[in-house]
Short mmCIF file of C-alpha atoms and ligand atoms in Angstrom, two decimals:
data_model
loop_
_atom_site.label_atom_id
_atom_site.label_comp_id
_atom_site.label_asym_id
_atom_site.label_seq_id
_atom_site.Cartn_x
_atom_site.Cartn_y
_atom_site.Cartn_z
CA MET X 114 20.94 -24.15 -22.91
CA VAL X 115 21.43 -19.69 -22.52
CA THR X 116 20.15 -19.47 -27.09
CA GLU X 117 19.92 -15.08 -26.48
CA PHE X 118 20.19 -12.67 -24.19
CA VAL X 119 19.68 -8.67 -24.48
CA PRO X 120 21.42 -6.94 -21.72
CA VAL X 121 19.04 -4.37 -20.41
CA GLN X 122 21.91 -2.14 -20.44
CA GLU X 123 22.00 -2.15 -24.01
CA LEU X 124 18.27 -2.42 -24.12
CA SER X 125 18.05 1.33 -21.86
CA LYS X 126 20.40 3.42 -24.60
CA SER X 127 17.24 3.33 -27.11
CA LEU X 128 14.66 3.60 -25.31
CA LYS X 129 11.80 6.41 -24.82
CA ALA X 130 9.05 3.55 -22.99
CA VAL X 131 9.67 -0.60 -21.25
CA PRO X 132 8.53 -2.79 -23.88
CA LYS X 133 5.82 -4.47 -22.51
CA ASN X 134 7.17 -7.74 -21.12
CA TYR X 135 9.29 -5.70 -18.76
CA ILE X 136 6.39 -3.94 -17.13
CA ALA X 137 6.02 -5.18 -13.79
CA PRO X 138 2.44 -6.20 -12.10
CA GLU X 139 1.05 -3.04 -10.24
CA ASP X 140 1.46 -2.68 -6.19
CA LYS X 141 -0.39 -0.84 -3.58
CA VAL X 142 1.84 -1.33 -0.73
CA PRO X 143 2.72 2.22 0.30
CA VAL X 144 6.31 3.17 0.54
CA VAL X 145 8.18 4.82 3.45
CA THR X 146 11.34 6.54 2.71
CA ARG X 147 12.38 8.32 5.92
CA GLU X 148 10.78 8.66 9.23
CA PRO X 149 12.11 8.07 12.80
CA GLY X 150 11.88 4.46 14.00
CA LYS X 151 10.89 3.48 10.54
CA SER X 152 15.20 2.23 9.02
CA VAL X 153 16.40 -0.28 9.24
CA PRO X 154 18.30 -0.71 12.10
CA VAL X 155 22.66 -0.02 12.24
CA VAL X 156 24.49 -1.15 14.23
CA ASP X 157 28.33 -0.59 15.04
CA LEU X 158 30.91 -3.39 14.41
CA CYS X 159 33.62 -0.94 16.27
CA ASP X 160 36.06 -2.51 14.16
CA PHE X 161 36.03 -6.32 16.32
CA ASN X 162 37.64 -3.96 19.55
CA LEU X 163 35.45 -4.78 21.49
CA SER X 164 34.65 -4.94 25.49
CA PRO X 165 31.80 -7.74 27.21
CA GLU X 166 29.81 -5.02 27.14
CA GLN X 167 29.69 -4.16 23.72
CA HIS X 168 29.97 -7.77 22.90
CA GLU X 169 26.87 -7.88 24.51
CA ARG X 170 25.16 -5.52 22.99
CA VAL X 171 26.26 -5.83 19.45
CA VAL X 172 24.67 -9.27 20.10
CA ARG X 173 21.18 -7.75 21.22
CA GLU X 174 21.62 -5.47 18.31
CA ILE X 175 21.68 -8.05 15.78
CA ALA X 176 19.22 -10.79 17.72
CA SER X 177 16.35 -7.72 17.38
CA ALA X 178 16.80 -6.22 14.30
CA SER X 179 16.68 -9.97 12.74
CA SER X 180 13.78 -11.09 14.63
CA GLU X 181 11.63 -7.75 14.13
CA TRP X 182 13.69 -6.64 10.36
CA GLY X 183 15.06 -9.74 9.15
CA PHE X 184 17.33 -7.04 7.98
CA PHE X 185 20.45 -4.55 9.49
CA GLN X 186 23.39 -2.47 8.48
CA VAL X 187 26.48 -3.65 10.18
CA ILE X 188 29.90 -0.72 9.95
CA ASN X 189 33.16 -0.31 11.27
CA HIS X 190 32.92 -3.62 9.89
CA GLY X 191 37.38 -2.98 8.30
CA ILE X 192 36.64 -4.70 5.40
CA ASP X 193 37.64 -2.66 2.23
CA VAL X 194 34.30 -2.29 -0.11
CA THR X 195 35.78 0.41 -2.08
CA LYS X 196 38.42 -2.06 -4.57
CA PRO X 197 34.92 -4.98 -4.44
CA GLN X 198 32.85 -1.73 -6.04
CA LYS X 199 35.48 0.20 -7.82
CA VAL X 200 36.21 -3.93 -10.91
CA SER X 201 32.50 -4.93 -10.81
CA ARG X 202 31.24 -1.28 -12.06
CA GLU X 203 34.15 -1.07 -14.59
CA PHE X 204 33.68 -4.32 -15.28
CA PHE X 205 29.91 -3.18 -16.63
CA GLU X 206 31.17 0.00 -17.86
CA LEU X 207 33.30 -2.88 -20.63
CA PRO X 208 32.07 -3.27 -24.26
CA LYS X 209 28.60 -5.26 -25.22
CA GLU X 210 31.15 -7.70 -27.08
CA GLU X 211 34.17 -8.12 -24.20
CA LYS X 212 30.99 -8.96 -21.19
CA LEU X 213 29.57 -10.82 -23.42
CA LYS X 214 32.84 -13.01 -24.05
CA TYR X 215 30.69 -13.78 -20.14
CA ALA X 216 27.61 -14.92 -20.95
CA ALA X 217 26.38 -17.42 -18.60
CA LYS X 218 25.73 -20.56 -20.19
CA GLU X 219 22.78 -21.46 -18.15
CA TYR X 220 19.80 -19.75 -16.42
CA GLY X 221 18.74 -19.71 -12.66
CA PHE X 222 22.64 -18.98 -10.99
CA LYS X 223 24.11 -22.49 -11.84
CA SER X 224 27.10 -21.04 -12.91
CA ASP X 225 29.65 -18.72 -13.54
CA GLY X 226 28.29 -15.43 -15.80
CA TYR X 227 27.04 -12.48 -17.13
CA GLY X 228 23.22 -12.42 -17.84
CA SER X 229 20.06 -10.78 -17.48
CA LYS X 230 17.23 -13.61 -17.25
CA ILE X 231 17.20 -15.76 -15.34
CA SER X 232 14.44 -17.79 -17.11
CA ASN X 233 13.06 -18.20 -20.41
CA ALA X 234 9.40 -18.82 -20.03
CA ALA X 235 7.81 -17.19 -22.31
CA ASP X 236 5.14 -15.21 -19.75
CA ALA X 237 8.17 -14.37 -17.20
CA VAL X 238 7.89 -10.39 -16.28
CA GLN X 239 11.61 -9.84 -17.37
CA LEU X 240 13.83 -7.69 -14.60
CA TRP X 241 15.35 -4.35 -14.98
CA ARG X 242 18.76 -5.88 -13.98
CA ASP X 243 21.77 -7.27 -15.42
CA TYR X 244 23.95 -9.48 -13.54
CA PHE X 245 27.74 -11.14 -12.73
CA PHE X 246 27.60 -14.44 -11.34
CA LEU X 247 30.51 -16.08 -9.25
CA CYS X 248 30.66 -19.48 -7.64
CA THR X 249 33.22 -18.16 -4.76
CA SER X 250 33.31 -21.31 -2.32
CA PRO X 251 33.33 -24.28 -1.58
CA LYS X 252 35.39 -23.83 -5.05
CA ARG X 253 36.77 -21.00 -7.54
CA ASN X 254 36.70 -22.12 -11.37
CA LEU X 255 39.53 -18.17 -11.74
CA ASP X 256 39.14 -19.42 -15.78
CA SER X 257 35.26 -17.90 -15.59
CA TRP X 258 36.34 -15.01 -13.86
CA PRO X 259 36.30 -11.79 -15.96
CA ALA X 260 40.04 -11.49 -17.45
CA GLN X 261 38.69 -7.04 -17.63
CA PRO X 262 39.40 -5.41 -14.97
CA LEU X 263 43.01 -6.55 -14.99
CA GLN X 264 42.91 -6.76 -10.18
CA TYR X 265 39.18 -7.78 -11.21
CA LYS X 266 39.52 -12.45 -9.69
CA GLU X 267 42.11 -10.25 -6.65
CA VAL X 268 40.46 -8.62 -5.57
CA MET X 269 36.72 -10.30 -5.87
CA SER X 270 38.50 -13.62 -3.78
CA GLY X 271 39.68 -11.28 -1.35
CA LEU X 272 35.66 -10.35 -1.10
CA SER X 273 34.86 -13.61 -0.80
CA ASP X 274 37.35 -14.75 1.64
CA ASP X 275 36.79 -11.71 3.46
CA PHE X 276 32.88 -11.98 3.51
CA LEU X 277 33.47 -16.60 4.72
CA MET X 278 35.11 -14.56 8.41
CA LEU X 279 32.50 -11.63 8.76
CA THR X 280 29.75 -14.49 8.02
CA ARG X 281 31.20 -16.42 10.48
CA LYS X 282 31.47 -14.09 13.20
CA ILE X 283 28.16 -13.02 12.67
CA LEU X 284 26.09 -16.37 12.65
CA GLY X 285 27.95 -16.27 15.82
CA PHE X 286 26.70 -13.21 17.26
CA LEU X 287 23.10 -14.16 16.01
CA SER X 288 24.10 -18.60 17.44
CA GLU X 289 24.53 -16.46 21.07
CA GLY X 290 21.61 -14.22 20.55
CA VAL X 291 18.90 -17.36 20.85
CA GLY X 292 21.18 -18.75 24.11
CA LEU X 293 23.39 -21.32 21.55
CA PRO X 294 27.47 -21.80 21.91
CA THR X 295 28.78 -19.29 18.81
CA ASP X 296 29.59 -21.57 16.66
CA TYR X 297 26.25 -23.54 17.07
CA PHE X 298 25.10 -22.37 12.67
CA GLU X 299 28.06 -21.99 11.68
CA LYS X 300 28.33 -25.91 12.26
CA CYS X 301 24.94 -26.76 11.42
CA PHE X 302 25.77 -24.76 7.89
CA GLY X 303 29.12 -27.29 7.47
CA VAL X 304 30.70 -26.20 4.33
CA PRO X 305 30.67 -23.46 2.82
CA ASN X 306 28.32 -22.61 0.00
CA GLN X 307 28.84 -19.15 -0.84
CA SER X 308 28.39 -17.28 -4.41
CA ILE X 309 28.63 -13.99 -5.40
CA LEU X 310 26.23 -11.87 -7.74
CA THR X 311 26.99 -8.78 -8.89
CA ASN X 312 23.88 -6.45 -9.96
CA TYR X 313 23.59 -3.95 -12.64
CA TYR X 314 20.20 -1.79 -12.73
CA PRO X 315 21.17 0.70 -15.56
CA GLY X 316 18.73 3.45 -15.46
CA CYS X 317 14.91 2.97 -16.18
CA PRO X 318 13.03 5.61 -19.38
CA GLU X 319 9.92 4.80 -16.81
CA PRO X 320 11.65 3.88 -13.63
CA ASP X 321 7.88 2.50 -11.73
CA LYS X 322 6.90 1.33 -14.46
CA VAL X 323 10.16 -2.03 -13.66
CA LEU X 324 11.48 -4.01 -10.93
CA GLY X 325 15.05 -4.20 -10.37
CA ILE X 326 14.10 -7.43 -8.64
CA GLU X 327 10.22 -8.39 -7.80
CA PRO X 328 9.61 -8.89 -4.17
CA HIS X 329 11.25 -12.57 -3.04
CA SER X 330 12.80 -13.96 0.42
CA ASP X 331 17.00 -14.92 -0.72
CA PHE X 332 16.05 -18.73 -0.79
CA GLY X 333 20.10 -19.47 1.29
CA GLY X 334 21.50 -18.75 4.41
CA LEU X 335 22.69 -15.15 5.18
CA THR X 336 23.02 -12.83 2.49
CA LEU X 337 26.04 -9.66 2.48
CA LEU X 338 25.71 -7.03 0.18
CA LEU X 339 27.62 -3.74 -0.56
CA GLN X 340 24.59 -0.95 -1.80
CA ASP X 341 26.47 2.14 -4.30
CA GLY X 342 25.30 5.33 -2.99
CA VAL X 343 22.14 5.07 -5.55
CA PRO X 344 19.41 3.90 -2.43
CA GLY X 345 16.56 0.71 -3.97
CA LEU X 346 16.35 -2.10 -2.20
CA GLN X 347 12.92 -2.09 -0.15
CA VAL X 348 12.25 -4.35 2.99
CA LEU X 349 8.36 -5.90 3.76
CA GLN X 350 7.64 -4.82 7.30
CA ASN X 351 4.43 -4.65 8.69
CA ASN X 352 2.94 -4.34 4.71
CA THR X 353 4.60 -1.20 3.86
CA TRP X 354 7.78 -1.41 1.96
CA VAL X 355 10.98 0.71 3.89
CA VAL X 356 13.43 1.92 2.16
CA VAL X 357 16.92 0.82 3.40
CA GLU X 358 19.22 4.08 2.87
CA PRO X 359 21.95 3.00 1.43
CA ILE X 360 25.01 4.00 3.71
CA PRO X 361 28.47 4.98 2.57
CA GLY X 362 31.02 2.19 3.38
CA ALA X 363 28.31 -0.30 5.51
CA ILE X 364 27.45 -3.79 4.54
CA THR X 365 24.15 -4.87 4.39
CA ILE X 366 23.21 -8.41 6.27
CA ASN X 367 19.51 -10.21 6.09
CA ILE X 368 18.47 -13.65 7.04
CA SER X 369 18.28 -15.38 4.49
CA ASP X 370 15.63 -18.92 4.74
CA LEU X 371 17.48 -22.05 5.75
CA LEU X 372 18.38 -19.32 9.24
CA GLU X 373 14.80 -18.79 9.83
CA LEU X 374 13.89 -22.56 8.81
CA MET X 375 17.43 -23.17 11.73
CA SER X 376 16.40 -20.65 14.16
CA ASN X 377 12.58 -22.00 14.38
CA GLY X 378 11.66 -18.69 13.01
CA ARG X 379 12.97 -16.21 15.74
CA TYR X 380 14.90 -15.29 12.47
CA GLN X 381 13.08 -13.93 10.49
CA SER X 382 14.63 -13.97 6.23
CA VAL X 383 11.43 -11.08 4.89
CA ILE X 384 10.40 -9.91 1.55
CA HIS X 385 11.80 -7.66 -0.19
CA ARG X 386 12.35 -5.98 -3.88
CA VAL X 387 14.51 -3.66 -6.17
CA LYS X 388 13.30 -0.02 -7.60
CA VAL X 389 15.39 1.15 -9.90
CA ASN X 390 15.56 5.01 -11.34
CA ALA X 391 15.26 7.46 -14.47
CA SER X 392 18.79 8.82 -15.15
CA ARG X 393 20.63 7.28 -12.10
CA PRO X 394 22.42 3.31 -13.15
CA ARG X 395 22.63 1.64 -9.67
CA MET X 396 25.10 -1.43 -9.03
CA SER X 397 24.91 -3.56 -5.75
CA ILE X 398 27.43 -6.91 -4.87
CA ALA X 399 25.22 -9.62 -3.03
CA SER X 400 27.09 -12.80 -1.17
CA ASN X 401 24.86 -15.58 0.15
CA TYR X 402 25.76 -17.81 2.02
CA SER X 403 24.27 -21.46 2.22
CA CYS X 404 25.19 -25.10 3.03
CA LEU X 405 26.17 -27.70 0.66
CA PHE X 406 22.94 -29.00 -2.23
CA ASP X 407 23.09 -32.12 -0.67
CA SER X 408 23.22 -31.02 2.35
CA THR X 409 19.73 -30.95 4.71
CA VAL X 410 19.17 -28.89 7.44
CA ALA X 411 16.68 -28.59 10.60
CA PRO X 412 15.73 -26.47 12.90
CA ALA X 413 17.72 -26.46 16.32
CA PRO X 414 16.01 -28.92 18.46
CA GLU X 415 17.13 -26.40 21.45
CA LEU X 416 14.99 -23.69 19.71
CA ILE X 417 11.86 -25.97 20.27
CA ASP X 418 9.43 -26.40 23.43
CA GLU X 419 6.06 -26.33 24.41
CA ASP X 420 6.05 -22.48 24.11
CA HIS X 421 7.87 -22.55 20.61
CA PRO X 422 6.41 -25.74 18.65
CA GLN X 423 8.52 -26.52 15.78
CA LEU X 424 7.22 -24.48 12.87
CA TYR X 425 9.88 -25.93 9.55
CA LYS X 426 10.41 -29.77 8.83
CA PRO X 427 14.30 -30.83 7.77
CA VAL X 428 14.90 -29.52 4.43
CA LYS X 429 17.35 -31.02 1.42
CA PHE X 430 18.97 -27.74 0.48
CA GLY X 431 19.20 -29.20 -3.60
CA ASP X 432 15.00 -29.30 -3.22
CA TYR X 433 14.68 -26.69 -1.17
CA VAL X 434 16.19 -24.87 -4.29
CA GLN X 435 14.27 -26.37 -7.54
CA GLU X 436 11.17 -25.74 -5.47
CA VAL X 437 11.73 -22.15 -5.08
CA VAL X 438 12.83 -21.69 -8.72
CA LYS X 439 9.56 -24.21 -9.96
CA LYS X 440 7.22 -21.48 -7.67
CA GLY X 441 9.40 -18.80 -7.18
CA PRO X 442 8.82 -16.77 -3.90
CA THR X 443 5.79 -18.62 -2.70
CA GLY X 444 7.88 -21.73 -2.57
CA LYS X 445 9.31 -20.74 1.07
CA ALA X 446 5.61 -23.05 2.12
CA TYR X 447 7.71 -26.34 1.04
CA MET X 448 9.66 -25.72 4.48
CA PHE X 449 7.16 -25.22 7.40
CA ILE X 450 5.22 -28.20 8.73
CA ASN X 451 1.70 -26.38 8.09
CA HIS X 452 1.64 -24.64 4.45
CA ASP X 453 -1.44 -23.38 5.63
CA SER X 454 0.18 -21.94 9.21
CA LYS X 455 2.38 -19.68 7.00
CA PRO X 456 2.98 -16.79 9.13
CA GLU X 457 1.65 -13.45 7.54
CA TYR X 458 5.74 -11.56 7.37
CA MET X 459 5.58 -14.52 3.49
CA LEU X 460 3.10 -13.58 1.50
CA LEU X 461 3.33 -11.33 -0.77
CA PRO X 462 1.77 -7.95 -0.79
CA LYS X 463 -0.95 -8.58 -2.69
CA HIS X 464 -1.52 -6.59 -6.29
C1 OGA F 781 18.87 -9.66 -4.15
C2 OGA F 781 18.73 -9.41 -3.84
C3 OGA F 781 19.14 -6.18 -3.19
C4 OGA F 781 19.83 -5.01 -3.82
O1 OGA F 781 20.24 -9.74 -5.18
O2 OGA F 781 18.60 -11.26 -3.65
O3 OGA F 781 17.85 -8.84 -3.03
O4 OGA F 781 19.79 -4.54 -3.47
N1 OGA F 781 19.75 -8.08 -4.09
O5 OGA F 781 19.99 -5.09 -4.90
NI1 NI F 782 17.50 -11.00 -2.04
#
């Protein structure tokens, strides 16, 4: 049970220095902001009016981005991203008392609600981030969603529907990208387990000392993310943090752990983190798509052969989530057959 909770947004209003328990371990990995050839690939979906040649291009671009970066951005995807950003921002701008009516009942994204800490461990480094978490599929409990702003429930339900549709299409491209039938990965997931997490990163008096989110890979299947205009998301590539430039209207997509497993490592679930800045608050809306907690996923047998030995074992999603919640990002080792053969990209940067 969550007993007390001080939103970072409230802390940030009065503090001139960061409290000790928010100070993140030092990180020596260099950061690249803009360098030609060093940015997350952008894929034009042409509002899905794709000629056979364009379809082939999209499959090729998405597959190569997903194996080399684990991340890509899509433009001309046909989804209205401004309304969800508007209602979510309006929620975070409400008075503290109004927001706290929705305080999450449990730590660790288990139930709908407003929160900041995801663990009550005494020694855990706190993140410079508040959030609102929504379970959106298979069930939505609209009674626990914000009543203000008035359009919140309708707009966020609409975003969930739009994201489910886009996810299905992206999974189709990803299936074709490794030579499998279009509906292959969608069928592997079965009933969609989808959530929407709105992250709110207040401005910080000492931004270099904290993290919005610590280095991690996403433990679900596929993540769709709306960034606002403020940069902050960074992806690990060749032991360098590369900034994911916000592109107005674009959706950032990243392969998450279950898809890496199902694809037997053809697609990578890559480590990323979030930095915050001094004056401007940043908001992002992240939606994860996975299978139900009692479902088990396994590497596609079609993707296992002499040249591609099986790297992962079948995993029950609920067990996997528990492992990652308990151990943090290194919990990912659980899904490898040989725990010692963890690929280099999943090792966290050395502090
Ligand atoms: C996440 C995440 C990135 C961002 O919620 O898992 O990585 O830009 N978010 O907020
Ligand atoms: Ni993430």
